[in-house]
XYZ file of C-alpha atoms in Angstrom:
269
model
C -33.897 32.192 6.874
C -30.353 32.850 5.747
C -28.146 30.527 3.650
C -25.859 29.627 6.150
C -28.584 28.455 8.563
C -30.564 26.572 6.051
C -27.231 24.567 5.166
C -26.536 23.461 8.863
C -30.123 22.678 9.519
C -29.587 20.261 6.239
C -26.599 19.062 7.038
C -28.243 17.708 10.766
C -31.163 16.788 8.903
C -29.061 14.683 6.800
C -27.171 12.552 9.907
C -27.392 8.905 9.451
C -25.910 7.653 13.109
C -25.328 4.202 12.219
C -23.248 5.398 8.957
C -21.358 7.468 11.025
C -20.519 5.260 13.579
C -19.363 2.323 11.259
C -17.089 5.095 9.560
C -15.680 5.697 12.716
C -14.911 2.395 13.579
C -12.996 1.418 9.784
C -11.183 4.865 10.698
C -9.870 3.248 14.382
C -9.205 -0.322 12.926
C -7.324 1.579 9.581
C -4.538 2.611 11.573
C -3.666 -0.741 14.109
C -2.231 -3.629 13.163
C -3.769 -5.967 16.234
C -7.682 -6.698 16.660
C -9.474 -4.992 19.428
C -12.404 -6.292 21.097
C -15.936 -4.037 21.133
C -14.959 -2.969 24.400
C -11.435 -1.861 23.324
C -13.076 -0.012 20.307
C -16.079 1.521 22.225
C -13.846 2.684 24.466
C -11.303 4.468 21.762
C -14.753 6.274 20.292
C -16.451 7.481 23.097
C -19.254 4.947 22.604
C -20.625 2.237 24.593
C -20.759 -1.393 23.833
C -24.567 -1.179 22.984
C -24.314 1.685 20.795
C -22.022 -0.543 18.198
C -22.675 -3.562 18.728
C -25.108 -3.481 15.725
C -22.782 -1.752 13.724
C -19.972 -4.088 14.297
C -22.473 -7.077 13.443
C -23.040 -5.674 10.103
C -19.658 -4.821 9.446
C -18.451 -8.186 10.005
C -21.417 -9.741 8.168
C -20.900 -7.720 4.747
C -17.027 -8.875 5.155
C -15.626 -5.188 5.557
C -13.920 -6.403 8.993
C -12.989 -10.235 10.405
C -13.676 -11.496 13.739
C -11.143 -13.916 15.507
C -12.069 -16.662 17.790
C -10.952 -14.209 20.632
C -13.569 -12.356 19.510
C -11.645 -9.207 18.139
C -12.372 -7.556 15.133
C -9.939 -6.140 12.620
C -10.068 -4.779 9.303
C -10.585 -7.053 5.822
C -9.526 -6.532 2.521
C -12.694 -5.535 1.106
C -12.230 -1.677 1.397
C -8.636 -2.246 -0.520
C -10.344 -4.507 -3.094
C -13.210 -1.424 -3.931
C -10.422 0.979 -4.140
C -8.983 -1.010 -6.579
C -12.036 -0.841 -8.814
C -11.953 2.821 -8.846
C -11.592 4.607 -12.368
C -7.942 6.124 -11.573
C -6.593 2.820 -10.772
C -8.265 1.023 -13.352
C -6.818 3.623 -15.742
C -3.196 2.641 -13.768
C -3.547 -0.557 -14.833
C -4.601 -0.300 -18.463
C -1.818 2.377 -19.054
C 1.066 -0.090 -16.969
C -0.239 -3.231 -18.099
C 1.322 -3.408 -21.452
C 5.022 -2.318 -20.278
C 4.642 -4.912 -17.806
C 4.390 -7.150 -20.371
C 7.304 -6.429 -21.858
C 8.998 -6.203 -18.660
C 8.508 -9.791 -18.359
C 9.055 -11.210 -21.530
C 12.771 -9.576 -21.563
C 13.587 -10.939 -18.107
C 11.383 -13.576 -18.159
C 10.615 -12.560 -14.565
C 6.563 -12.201 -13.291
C 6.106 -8.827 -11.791
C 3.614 -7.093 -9.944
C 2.033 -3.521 -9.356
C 1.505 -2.165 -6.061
C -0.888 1.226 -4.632
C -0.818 2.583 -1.553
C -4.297 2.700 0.293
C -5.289 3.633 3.764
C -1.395 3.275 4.470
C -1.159 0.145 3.737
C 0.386 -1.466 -0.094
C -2.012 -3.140 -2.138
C -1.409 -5.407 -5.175
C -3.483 -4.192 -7.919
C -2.355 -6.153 -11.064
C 0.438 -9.006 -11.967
C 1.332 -10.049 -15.196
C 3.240 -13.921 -15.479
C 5.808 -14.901 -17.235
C 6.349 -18.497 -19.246
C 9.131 -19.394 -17.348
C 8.401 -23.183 -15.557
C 9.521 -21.352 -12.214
C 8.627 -17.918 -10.756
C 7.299 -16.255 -8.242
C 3.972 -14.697 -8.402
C 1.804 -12.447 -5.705
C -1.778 -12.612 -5.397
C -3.434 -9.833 -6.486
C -5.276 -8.248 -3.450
C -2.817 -9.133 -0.833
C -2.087 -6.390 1.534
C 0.198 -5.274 4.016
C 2.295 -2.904 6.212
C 4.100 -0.152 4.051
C 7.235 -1.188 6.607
C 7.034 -4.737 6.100
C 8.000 -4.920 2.559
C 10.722 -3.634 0.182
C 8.256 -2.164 -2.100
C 6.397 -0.374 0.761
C 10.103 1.677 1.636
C 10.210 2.326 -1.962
C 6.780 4.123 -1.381
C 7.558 5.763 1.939
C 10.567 7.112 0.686
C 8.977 8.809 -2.621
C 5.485 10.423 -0.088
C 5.415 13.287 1.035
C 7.730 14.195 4.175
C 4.541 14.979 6.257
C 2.528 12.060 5.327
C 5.392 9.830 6.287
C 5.580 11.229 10.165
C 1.991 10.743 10.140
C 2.730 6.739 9.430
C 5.460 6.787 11.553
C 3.130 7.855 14.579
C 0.549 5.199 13.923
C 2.600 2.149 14.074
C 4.627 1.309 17.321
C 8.325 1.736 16.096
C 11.385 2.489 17.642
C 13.193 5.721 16.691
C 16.351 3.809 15.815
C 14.056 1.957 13.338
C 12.310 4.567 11.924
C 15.897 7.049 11.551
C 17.580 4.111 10.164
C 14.882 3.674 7.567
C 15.038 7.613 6.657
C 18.802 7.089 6.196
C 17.952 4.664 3.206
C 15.449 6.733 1.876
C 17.604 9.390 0.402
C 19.791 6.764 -1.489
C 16.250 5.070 -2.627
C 15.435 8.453 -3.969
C 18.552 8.918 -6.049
C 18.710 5.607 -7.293
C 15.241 5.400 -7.986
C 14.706 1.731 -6.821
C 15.913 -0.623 -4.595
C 16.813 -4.504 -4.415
C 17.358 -5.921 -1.337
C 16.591 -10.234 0.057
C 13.264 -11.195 0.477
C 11.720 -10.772 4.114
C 9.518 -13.540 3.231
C 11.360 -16.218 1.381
C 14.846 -17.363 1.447
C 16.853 -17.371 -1.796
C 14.480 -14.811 -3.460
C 15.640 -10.577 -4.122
C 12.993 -8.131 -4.312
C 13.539 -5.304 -6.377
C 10.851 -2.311 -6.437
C 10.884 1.209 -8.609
C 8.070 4.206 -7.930
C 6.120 5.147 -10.726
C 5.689 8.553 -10.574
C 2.887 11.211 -11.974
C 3.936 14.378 -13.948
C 4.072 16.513 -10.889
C 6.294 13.657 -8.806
C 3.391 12.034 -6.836
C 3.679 8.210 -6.355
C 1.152 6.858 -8.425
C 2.566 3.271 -7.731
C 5.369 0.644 -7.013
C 6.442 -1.508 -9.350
C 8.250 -4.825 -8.220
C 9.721 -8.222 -9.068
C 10.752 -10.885 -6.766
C 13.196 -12.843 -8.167
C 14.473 -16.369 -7.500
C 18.218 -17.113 -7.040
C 18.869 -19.851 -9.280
C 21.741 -22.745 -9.249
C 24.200 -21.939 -11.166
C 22.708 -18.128 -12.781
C 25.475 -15.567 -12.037
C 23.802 -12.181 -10.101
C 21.521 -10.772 -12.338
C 20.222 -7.535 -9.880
C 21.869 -4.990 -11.532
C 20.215 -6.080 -15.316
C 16.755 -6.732 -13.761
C 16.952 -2.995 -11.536
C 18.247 -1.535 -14.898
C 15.161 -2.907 -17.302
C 12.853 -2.293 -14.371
C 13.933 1.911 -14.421
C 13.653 1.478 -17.996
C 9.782 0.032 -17.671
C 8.512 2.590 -14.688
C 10.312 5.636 -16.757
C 7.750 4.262 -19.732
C 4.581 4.113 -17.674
C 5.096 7.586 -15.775
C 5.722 8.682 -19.243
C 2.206 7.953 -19.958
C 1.334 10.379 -17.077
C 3.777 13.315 -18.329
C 7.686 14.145 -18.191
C 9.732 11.393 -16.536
C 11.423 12.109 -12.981
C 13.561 9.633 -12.096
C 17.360 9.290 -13.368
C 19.070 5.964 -14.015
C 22.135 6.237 -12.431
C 24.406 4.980 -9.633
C 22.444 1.195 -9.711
C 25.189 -0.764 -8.045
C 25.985 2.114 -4.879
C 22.433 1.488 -3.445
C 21.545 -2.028 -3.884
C 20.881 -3.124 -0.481
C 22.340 -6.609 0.261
């Protein structure tokens, strides 16, 4: 028996149908934003009703997807929370955490490190600050790379390619999308961006990329920061310290990328 056939008849040997199927389904859920009933997913597979409705039972019950009271399933946090465990990240976090920290105690701002996974932004690791008001984000919350400030930050440092592949997974206009690549080339120069809060009023989120020695976004690093009576703008010092910080943890990866330059012409108001 040759090589070649021995390997396929392992590989076939080696099927686990239920495995495969429940892969298939966090694959289809990965990539929509709505919940679909087990119709609407059988349907997208190939796969009848009966053939996953075991598989969706089991999914739901070890929490890696959530089931409405419409009864449609969509996707938890769980896979997003293992990912976060994983060696390279943890490594992230032990290099980052200690600029962070000093992030924080100069501006005496909380700030907060984001990944991206499965096309989506993940918080990974926060570190507080003393101050008797700030803003803090939960570590493990999730969403939308196009939702957030920090998730432009990240689409505009990926790879052309990988962008076009988010673009054509979410239901977006074209003016949207083009006038989101318009702002991506001045994100790139700058090397950050601070723009108001699509969340909270009164509150500017700045975000910078930390990048690996070859370029690659490795994460986002970001600060929301509450407009206080009577504090003149501060943007411009907290986007400046924040370069300084994400120059110091990609330096921990290899040769800084990014150039601190031109920080008023492309903060976003």
């Amino acid at each position: 028996m040759s090589k070649t056939l021995e390997r396929t008849e392992q590989r076939i040997s080696y099927r686990v149908p239920a495995l495969e199927k429940g892969l298939e389904v966090l694959e289809l859920l990965s990539g929509i934003s709505r919940p679909l009933s087990l119709t609407d997913i059988a349907d997208r597979l190939g796969r009848t009703k009966q053939e996953l409705f075991r598989v969706m039972a089991c999914l739901n019950e070890q929490g890696y997807l959530i089931r409405d009271a419409n009864q449609g399933y969509r996707m938890s946090t769980k896979l997003f929370e293992l990912g976060a465990k994983h060696a390279s990240t943890e490594a992230l976090i032990a290099r980052a955490t200690p600029h962070m920290e000093a992030l924080t105690q100069e501006l005496k701002e909380s700030c907060h490190l984001n990944i991206v996974v499965r096309n989506k932004m993940l918080v990974i690791a926060r570190v507080d600050c003393d101050a008797d008001v700030s803003l803090a984000v939960r570590i493990g919350a999730s969403f939308k790379l196009h939702e957030r400030n920090s998730g432009h930050v990240a689409l505009s440092f990926l790879p052309e390619e990988q962008r076009q592949k988010y673009w054509e997974q979410h239901e977006l206009s074209s003016s949207q999308i083009g006038g989101w690549e318009s702002d991506y080339n001045g994100i790139r120069r700058a090397g950050f961006r601070t723009m108001e809060s699509t969340l909270i009023v009164g509150v500017q989120d700045t975000a910078t990329p930390i990048l690996g020695a070859d370029g690659r976004l490795l994460a986002v690093l970001c600060i929301s920061h509450i407009l206080r009576v009577g504090e003149p703008d501060d943007s411009q010092r907290i986007s400046s310290t924040m370069l300084d910080c994400a120059q110091a943890i990609s330096s921990e990866f290899g040769p800084t990328t990014i150039n601190k330059s031109d920080i008023e012409a492309h903060t976003v108001n």
